[in-house]
């Protein structure tokens, strides 16, 4: 009844690869998210993102840019804005994945919580960024 096109398989592929990357690196992603949150301050309204093009790398997604995109797509991202509003960085990690001109919201609650993950990582934010971006380049073949 429903057929999967080559395009659909490509879209699902990057999404499933991103899911696997996140699953395999939850503790360090939580440490990174918390470290960046502390570094940038509580008033910062940027969301950590992963852009897969031209090669996987971390970015910041500014709240005004997400709101503008939501407006352009007839409020189809309204739920994402609600999730951003309710996000608690002390308990959960929230990432926006961007690939194939699409977005994917990734949210998880690590055990232990992000502040403890950062303490246990025993390294700085820049080292975490470099380490995770290197793993993304190895694991995400988009």
Tab-separated table of N, CA and C in Angstrom:
chain	number	residue	atom	x	y	z
A	1	UNK	N	0.806	-1.176	0.000
A	1	UNK	CA	0.000	0.000	0.000
A	1	UNK	C	0.861	1.256	0.000
A	2	UNK	N	1.860	1.322	0.897
A	2	UNK	CA	2.773	2.449	0.915
A	2	UNK	C	4.110	1.972	0.375
A	3	UNK	N	4.674	2.724	-0.510
A	3	UNK	CA	5.978	2.333	-1.046
A	3	UNK	C	7.041	3.286	-0.520
A	4	UNK	N	8.236	2.791	-0.413
A	4	UNK	CA	9.366	3.582	0.035
A	4	UNK	C	10.208	3.949	-1.170
A	5	UNK	N	10.364	5.223	-1.394
A	5	UNK	CA	11.184	5.681	-2.513
A	5	UNK	C	12.640	5.749	-2.075
A	6	UNK	N	13.511	5.900	-3.038
A	6	UNK	CA	14.934	6.044	-2.735
A	6	UNK	C	15.148	7.254	-1.831
A	7	UNK	N	14.425	8.337	-2.073
A	7	UNK	CA	14.534	9.536	-1.256
A	7	UNK	C	14.121	9.251	0.180
A	8	UNK	N	13.028	8.516	0.366
A	8	UNK	CA	12.572	8.166	1.706
A	8	UNK	C	13.629	7.341	2.434
A	9	UNK	N	14.243	6.392	1.741
A	9	UNK	CA	15.267	5.567	2.374
A	9	UNK	C	16.450	6.431	2.785
A	10	UNK	N	16.841	7.408	1.975
A	10	UNK	CA	17.936	8.307	2.324
A	10	UNK	C	17.609	9.145	3.540
A	11	UNK	N	16.374	9.630	3.621
A	11	UNK	CA	15.948	10.426	4.763
A	11	UNK	C	15.921	9.576	6.016
A	12	UNK	N	15.379	8.371	5.920
A	12	UNK	CA	15.333	7.481	7.074
A	12	UNK	C	16.731	7.055	7.489
A	13	UNK	N	17.632	6.928	6.521
A	13	UNK	CA	18.991	6.514	6.804
A	13	UNK	C	19.694	7.540	7.696
A	14	UNK	N	19.628	8.814	7.344
A	14	UNK	CA	20.322	9.806	8.175
A	14	UNK	C	19.678	9.897	9.551
A	15	UNK	N	18.369	9.739	9.604
A	15	UNK	CA	17.672	9.788	10.897
A	15	UNK	C	18.069	8.601	11.766
A	16	UNK	N	18.102	7.416	11.194
A	16	UNK	CA	18.473	6.240	11.989
A	16	UNK	C	19.949	6.295	12.377
A	17	UNK	N	20.806	6.798	11.497
A	17	UNK	CA	22.216	6.954	11.838
A	17	UNK	C	22.391	7.949	12.989
A	18	UNK	N	21.632	9.035	12.948
A	18	UNK	CA	21.688	10.018	14.026
A	18	UNK	C	21.214	9.393	15.339
A	19	UNK	N	20.133	8.630	15.287
A	19	UNK	CA	19.645	7.935	16.490
A	19	UNK	C	20.706	7.015	17.071
A	20	UNK	N	21.375	6.259	16.210
A	20	UNK	CA	22.416	5.339	16.674
A	20	UNK	C	23.598	6.099	17.273
A	21	UNK	N	23.982	7.209	16.639
A	21	UNK	CA	25.069	8.023	17.171
A	21	UNK	C	24.712	8.542	18.562
A	22	UNK	N	23.508	9.061	18.711
A	22	UNK	CA	23.070	9.602	19.994
A	22	UNK	C	23.038	8.491	21.047
A	23	UNK	N	22.499	7.355	20.689
A	23	UNK	CA	22.417	6.228	21.628
A	23	UNK	C	23.812	5.807	22.093
A	24	UNK	N	24.761	5.763	21.191
A	24	UNK	CA	26.120	5.323	21.514
A	24	UNK	C	26.924	6.368	22.286
A	25	UNK	N	26.477	7.621	22.246
A	25	UNK	CA	27.257	8.706	22.846
A	25	UNK	C	26.456	9.555	23.824
A	26	UNK	N	25.457	8.965	24.462
A	26	UNK	CA	24.567	9.722	25.342
A	26	UNK	C	25.295	10.468	26.451
A	27	UNK	N	26.200	9.803	27.125
A	27	UNK	CA	26.872	10.422	28.271
A	27	UNK	C	27.696	11.638	27.846
A	28	UNK	N	28.442	11.495	26.756
A	28	UNK	CA	29.266	12.621	26.318
A	28	UNK	C	28.425	13.739	25.703
A	29	UNK	N	27.339	13.395	25.026
A	29	UNK	CA	26.442	14.433	24.509
A	29	UNK	C	25.804	15.201	25.664
A	30	UNK	N	25.437	14.493	26.719
A	30	UNK	CA	24.876	15.155	27.899
A	30	UNK	C	25.921	16.066	28.543
A	31	UNK	N	27.150	15.585	28.627
A	31	UNK	CA	28.230	16.399	29.186
A	31	UNK	C	28.448	17.653	28.335
A	32	UNK	N	28.466	17.483	27.029
A	32	UNK	CA	28.654	18.619	26.129
A	32	UNK	C	27.506	19.620	26.262
A	33	UNK	N	26.282	19.123	26.239
A	33	UNK	CA	25.118	20.006	26.339
A	33	UNK	C	25.161	20.806	27.634
A	34	UNK	N	25.502	20.143	28.736
A	34	UNK	CA	25.555	20.847	30.004
A	34	UNK	C	26.710	21.860	30.030
A	35	UNK	N	27.871	21.444	29.557
A	35	UNK	CA	29.022	22.344	29.533
A	35	UNK	C	28.747	23.599	28.709
A	36	UNK	N	28.111	23.430	27.554
A	36	UNK	CA	27.774	24.584	26.715
A	36	UNK	C	26.702	25.448	27.372
A	37	UNK	N	25.744	24.822	28.040
A	37	UNK	CA	24.697	25.564	28.744
A	37	UNK	C	25.313	26.443	29.829
A	38	UNK	N	26.208	25.887	30.627
A	38	UNK	CA	26.858	26.645	31.697
A	38	UNK	C	27.722	27.753	31.107
A	39	UNK	N	28.446	27.425	30.048
A	39	UNK	CA	29.340	28.383	29.407
A	39	UNK	C	28.576	29.575	28.826
A	40	UNK	N	27.436	29.322	28.207
A	40	UNK	CA	26.680	30.373	27.521
A	40	UNK	C	25.695	31.090	28.436
A	41	UNK	N	25.322	30.491	29.534
A	41	UNK	CA	24.429	31.140	30.483
A	41	UNK	C	22.975	30.768	30.277
A	42	UNK	N	22.201	30.890	31.350
A	42	UNK	CA	20.802	30.479	31.330
A	42	UNK	C	19.928	31.336	30.431
A	43	UNK	N	20.331	32.570	30.180
A	43	UNK	CA	19.500	33.454	29.353
A	43	UNK	C	19.673	33.183	27.856
A	44	UNK	N	20.663	32.373	27.508
A	44	UNK	CA	20.893	32.036	26.102
A	44	UNK	C	19.747	31.180	25.580
A	45	UNK	N	19.163	31.571	24.456
A	45	UNK	CA	18.040	30.789	23.926
A	45	UNK	C	18.397	30.095	22.618
A	46	UNK	N	19.636	29.620	22.548
A	46	UNK	CA	20.070	28.797	21.428
A	46	UNK	C	19.928	27.328	21.795
A	47	UNK	N	19.627	26.518	20.796
A	47	UNK	CA	19.522	25.078	20.992
A	47	UNK	C	20.667	24.413	20.247
A	48	UNK	N	21.307	23.460	20.877
A	48	UNK	CA	22.394	22.729	20.251
A	48	UNK	C	21.855	21.906	19.092
A	49	UNK	N	22.552	21.946	17.973
A	49	UNK	CA	22.129	21.194	16.810
A	49	UNK	C	23.281	20.437	16.178
A	50	UNK	N	22.921	19.503	15.330
A	50	UNK	CA	23.892	18.755	14.532
A	50	UNK	C	23.501	18.951	13.078
A	51	UNK	N	24.372	19.586	12.322
A	51	UNK	CA	24.158	19.795	10.896
A	51	UNK	C	24.993	18.747	10.169
A	52	UNK	N	24.350	17.989	9.302
A	52	UNK	CA	25.041	16.885	8.636
A	52	UNK	C	25.773	17.291	7.364
A	53	UNK	N	25.582	18.525	6.920
A	53	UNK	CA	26.216	18.946	5.673
A	53	UNK	C	27.097	20.168	5.889
A	54	UNK	N	28.226	20.293	5.248
A	54	UNK	CA	28.771	19.345	4.281
A	54	UNK	C	29.339	18.096	4.943
A	55	UNK	N	29.747	18.216	6.217
A	55	UNK	CA	30.104	17.051	7.017
A	55	UNK	C	29.510	17.290	8.403
A	56	UNK	N	29.221	16.252	9.160
A	56	UNK	CA	28.563	16.426	10.456
A	56	UNK	C	29.358	17.332	11.396
A	57	UNK	N	28.650	18.323	11.959
A	57	UNK	CA	29.264	19.243	12.908
A	57	UNK	C	28.178	19.850	13.803
A	58	UNK	N	28.599	20.361	14.941
A	58	UNK	CA	27.670	20.991	15.869
A	58	UNK	C	27.429	22.435	15.485
A	59	UNK	N	26.214	22.891	15.729
A	59	UNK	CA	25.836	24.273	15.474
A	59	UNK	C	24.910	24.729	16.608
A	60	UNK	N	24.634	26.022	16.618
A	60	UNK	CA	23.587	26.553	17.489
A	60	UNK	C	22.408	26.937	16.619
A	61	UNK	N	21.226	26.587	17.055
A	61	UNK	CA	19.984	26.961	16.386
A	61	UNK	C	19.337	28.044	17.231
A	62	UNK	N	19.326	29.265	16.721
A	62	UNK	CA	18.781	30.389	17.468
A	62	UNK	C	17.259	30.317	17.505
A	63	UNK	N	16.685	30.629	18.630
A	63	UNK	CA	15.230	30.599	18.793
A	63	UNK	C	14.517	31.461	17.743
A	64	UNK	N	14.978	32.688	17.463
A	64	UNK	CA	14.302	33.480	16.425
A	64	UNK	C	14.328	32.817	15.046
A	65	UNK	N	15.391	32.098	14.732
A	65	UNK	CA	15.475	31.398	13.437
A	65	UNK	C	14.477	30.238	13.390
A	66	UNK	N	14.316	29.535	14.502
A	66	UNK	CA	13.349	28.438	14.552
A	66	UNK	C	11.928	28.992	14.440
A	67	UNK	N	11.669	30.108	15.105
A	67	UNK	CA	10.351	30.744	15.018
A	67	UNK	C	10.063	31.216	13.596
A	68	UNK	N	11.074	31.786	12.931
A	68	UNK	CA	10.892	32.239	11.544
A	68	UNK	C	10.620	31.052	10.624
A	69	UNK	N	11.340	29.953	10.827
A	69	UNK	CA	11.101	28.755	10.031
A	69	UNK	C	9.696	28.216	10.287
A	70	UNK	N	9.277	28.216	11.515
A	70	UNK	CA	7.925	27.773	11.867
A	70	UNK	C	6.886	28.610	11.119
A	71	UNK	N	7.102	29.891	11.055
A	71	UNK	CA	6.176	30.780	10.347
A	71	UNK	C	6.147	30.446	8.844
A	72	UNK	N	7.328	30.165	8.274
A	72	UNK	CA	7.417	29.861	6.838
A	72	UNK	C	6.723	28.551	6.473
A	73	UNK	N	6.656	27.634	7.421
A	73	UNK	CA	6.049	26.330	7.140
A	73	UNK	C	4.663	26.224	7.779
A	74	UNK	N	3.979	27.328	7.864
A	74	UNK	CA	2.599	27.378	8.363
A	74	UNK	C	2.432	26.729	9.735
A	75	UNK	N	3.324	27.071	10.637
A	75	UNK	CA	3.259	26.623	12.045
A	75	UNK	C	3.348	25.110	12.231
A	76	UNK	N	4.017	24.416	11.313
A	76	UNK	CA	4.172	22.968	11.452
A	76	UNK	C	5.217	22.585	12.507
A	77	UNK	N	5.966	23.574	12.986
A	77	UNK	CA	6.978	23.302	14.010
A	77	UNK	C	6.529	23.782	15.390
A	78	UNK	N	5.266	24.077	15.526
A	78	UNK	CA	4.741	24.611	16.782
A	78	UNK	C	5.045	23.699	17.966
A	79	UNK	N	4.940	22.390	17.763
A	79	UNK	CA	5.219	21.449	18.845
A	79	UNK	C	6.683	21.513	19.268
A	80	UNK	N	7.563	21.715	18.308
A	80	UNK	CA	8.985	21.828	18.636
A	80	UNK	C	9.213	23.051	19.511
A	81	UNK	N	8.552	24.150	19.188
A	81	UNK	CA	8.690	25.353	20.013
A	81	UNK	C	8.210	25.093	21.440
A	82	UNK	N	7.148	24.333	21.590
A	82	UNK	CA	6.660	23.968	22.920
A	82	UNK	C	7.667	23.123	23.678
A	83	UNK	N	8.301	22.199	22.990
A	83	UNK	CA	9.322	21.358	23.622
A	83	UNK	C	10.515	22.204	24.033
A	84	UNK	N	10.903	23.160	23.188
A	84	UNK	CA	12.003	24.063	23.537
A	84	UNK	C	11.668	24.856	24.794
A	85	UNK	N	10.428	25.320	24.889
A	85	UNK	CA	10.004	26.093	26.060
A	85	UNK	C	10.060	25.267	27.342
A	86	UNK	N	9.740	23.997	27.261
A	86	UNK	CA	9.675	23.135	28.438
A	86	UNK	C	11.009	22.449	28.753
A	87	UNK	N	12.004	22.643	27.917
A	87	UNK	CA	13.290	21.953	28.082
A	87	UNK	C	13.958	22.296	29.413
A	88	UNK	N	14.414	21.266	30.123
A	88	UNK	CA	15.125	21.427	31.382
A	88	UNK	C	16.532	20.860	31.217
A	89	UNK	N	17.520	21.716	30.953
A	89	UNK	CA	18.880	21.229	30.683
A	89	UNK	C	19.545	20.502	31.847
A	90	UNK	N	19.027	20.655	33.057
A	90	UNK	CA	19.591	19.943	34.208
A	90	UNK	C	19.197	18.476	34.214
A	91	UNK	N	18.139	18.133	33.456
A	91	UNK	CA	17.651	16.759	33.456
A	91	UNK	C	17.714	16.078	32.105
A	92	UNK	N	17.655	16.845	31.022
A	92	UNK	CA	17.541	16.234	29.694
A	92	UNK	C	18.424	16.939	28.673
A	93	UNK	N	18.605	16.263	27.561
A	93	UNK	CA	19.379	16.788	26.446
A	93	UNK	C	18.425	16.985	25.276
A	94	UNK	N	18.572	18.110	24.606
A	94	UNK	CA	17.738	18.429	23.455
A	94	UNK	C	18.650	18.868	22.311
A	95	UNK	N	18.534	18.176	21.188
A	95	UNK	CA	19.336	18.470	19.998
A	95	UNK	C	18.408	18.592	18.798
A	96	UNK	N	18.793	19.420	17.852
A	96	UNK	CA	18.074	19.499	16.584
A	96	UNK	C	19.009	18.970	15.504
A	97	UNK	N	18.603	17.893	14.857
A	97	UNK	CA	19.367	17.324	13.755
A	97	UNK	C	18.883	17.932	12.444
A	98	UNK	N	19.817	18.279	11.581
A	98	UNK	CA	19.478	18.884	10.295
A	98	UNK	C	20.159	18.085	9.194
A	99	UNK	N	19.346	17.557	8.277
A	99	UNK	CA	19.874	16.793	7.158
A	99	UNK	C	18.849	16.687	6.046
A	100	UNK	N	19.298	16.656	4.826
A	100	UNK	CA	18.405	16.531	3.664
A	100	UNK	C	17.290	17.578	3.684
A	101	UNK	N	17.630	18.818	4.077
A	101	UNK	CA	16.672	19.927	4.151
A	101	UNK	C	15.497	19.598	5.066
A	102	UNK	N	15.740	18.787	6.094
A	102	UNK	CA	14.735	18.419	7.078
A	102	UNK	C	15.343	18.545	8.461
A	103	UNK	N	14.460	18.595	9.467
A	103	UNK	CA	14.956	18.618	10.840
A	103	UNK	C	14.394	17.441	11.618
A	104	UNK	N	15.134	17.057	12.644
A	104	UNK	CA	14.718	15.969	13.533
A	104	UNK	C	15.053	16.412	14.946
A	105	UNK	N	14.092	16.334	15.812
A	105	UNK	CA	14.299	16.674	17.208
A	105	UNK	C	14.744	15.429	17.957
A	106	UNK	N	15.809	15.562	18.723
A	106	UNK	CA	16.321	14.458	19.533
A	106	UNK	C	16.292	14.922	20.987
A	107	UNK	N	15.593	14.175	21.815
A	107	UNK	CA	15.477	14.524	23.221
A	107	UNK	C	15.614	13.248	24.035
A	108	UNK	N	16.448	13.316	25.069
A	108	UNK	CA	16.591	12.155	25.943
A	108	UNK	C	16.990	12.612	27.335
A	109	UNK	N	16.704	11.757	28.299
A	109	UNK	CA	17.037	12.014	29.689
A	109	UNK	C	18.105	11.016	30.100
A	110	UNK	N	19.364	11.462	30.145
A	110	UNK	CA	20.450	10.528	30.456
A	110	UNK	C	20.481	10.177	31.939
A	111	UNK	N	21.076	9.060	32.206
A	111	UNK	CA	21.323	8.648	33.585
A	111	UNK	C	22.813	8.407	33.700
A	112	UNK	N	23.529	9.160	34.463
A	112	UNK	CA	23.125	10.231	35.361
A	112	UNK	C	22.744	11.505	34.603
A	113	UNK	N	22.236	12.522	35.305
A	113	UNK	CA	21.821	13.763	34.647
A	113	UNK	C	23.012	14.526	34.062
A	114	UNK	N	22.739	15.448	33.136
A	114	UNK	CA	23.809	16.170	32.436
A	114	UNK	C	24.893	16.803	33.313
A	115	UNK	N	24.558	17.466	34.428
A	115	UNK	CA	25.651	18.033	35.232
A	115	UNK	C	26.630	16.970	35.738
A	116	UNK	N	26.109	15.808	36.109
A	116	UNK	CA	26.971	14.716	36.587
A	116	UNK	C	27.779	14.145	35.420
A	117	UNK	N	27.161	14.034	34.250
A	117	UNK	CA	27.893	13.566	33.060
A	117	UNK	C	29.084	14.475	32.770
A	118	UNK	N	28.864	15.780	32.915
A	118	UNK	CA	29.959	16.732	32.661
A	118	UNK	C	31.082	16.541	33.676
A	119	UNK	N	30.724	16.386	34.949
A	119	UNK	CA	31.742	16.137	35.981
A	119	UNK	C	32.513	14.858	35.684
A	120	UNK	N	31.791	13.802	35.310
A	120	UNK	CA	32.428	12.514	35.056
A	120	UNK	C	33.289	12.527	33.795
A	121	UNK	N	32.955	13.387	32.843
A	121	UNK	CA	33.746	13.470	31.613
A	121	UNK	C	35.148	13.986	31.902
A	122	UNK	N	35.280	14.789	32.940
A	122	UNK	CA	36.574	15.304	33.392
A	122	UNK	C	37.384	15.925	32.256
A	123	UNK	N	36.711	16.695	31.418
A	123	UNK	CA	37.388	17.390	30.331
A	123	UNK	C	36.629	18.680	30.036
A	124	UNK	N	37.158	19.470	29.129
A	124	UNK	CA	36.529	20.746	28.814
A	124	UNK	C	35.609	20.619	27.593
A	125	UNK	N	34.819	21.667	27.372
A	125	UNK	CA	33.836	21.678	26.290
A	125	UNK	C	34.503	21.520	24.924
A	126	UNK	N	35.623	22.199	24.702
A	126	UNK	CA	36.282	22.117	23.395
A	126	UNK	C	36.753	20.698	23.079
A	127	UNK	N	37.263	20.004	24.068
A	127	UNK	CA	37.699	18.617	23.859
A	127	UNK	C	36.496	17.728	23.540
A	128	UNK	N	35.400	17.932	24.275
A	128	UNK	CA	34.182	17.164	23.996
A	128	UNK	C	33.682	17.434	22.580
A	129	UNK	N	33.676	18.703	22.168
A	129	UNK	CA	33.247	19.055	20.808
A	129	UNK	C	34.091	18.335	19.765
A	130	UNK	N	35.400	18.418	19.915
A	130	UNK	CA	36.309	17.792	18.950
A	130	UNK	C	36.104	16.277	18.902
A	131	UNK	N	36.030	15.665	20.062
A	131	UNK	CA	35.884	14.211	20.149
A	131	UNK	C	34.573	13.746	19.499
A	132	UNK	N	33.477	14.433	19.824
A	132	UNK	CA	32.175	14.038	19.289
A	132	UNK	C	32.052	14.335	17.801
A	133	UNK	N	32.615	15.437	17.346
A	133	UNK	CA	32.567	15.716	15.902
A	133	UNK	C	33.374	14.692	15.123
A	134	UNK	N	34.489	14.254	15.674
A	134	UNK	CA	35.280	13.211	15.013
A	134	UNK	C	34.476	11.912	14.929
A	135	UNK	N	33.805	11.540	16.004
A	135	UNK	CA	32.975	10.324	15.991
A	135	UNK	C	31.823	10.467	15.003
A	136	UNK	N	31.230	11.662	14.956
A	136	UNK	CA	30.122	11.865	13.995
A	136	UNK	C	30.609	11.632	12.578
A	137	UNK	N	31.772	12.167	12.263
A	137	UNK	CA	32.310	11.998	10.905
A	137	UNK	C	32.560	10.533	10.586
A	138	UNK	N	32.927	9.758	11.594
A	138	UNK	CA	33.161	8.327	11.379
A	138	UNK	C	31.862	7.542	11.304
A	139	UNK	N	30.882	7.891	12.134
A	139	UNK	CA	29.673	7.081	12.261
A	139	UNK	C	28.533	7.503	11.341
A	140	UNK	N	28.435	8.785	11.024
A	140	UNK	CA	27.319	9.273	10.202
A	140	UNK	C	27.761	9.394	8.752
A	141	UNK	N	27.305	8.488	7.956
A	141	UNK	CA	27.652	8.507	6.527
A	141	UNK	C	26.408	8.941	5.773
A	142	UNK	N	26.322	10.226	5.546
A	142	UNK	CA	25.101	10.775	4.936
A	142	UNK	C	25.268	10.955	3.435
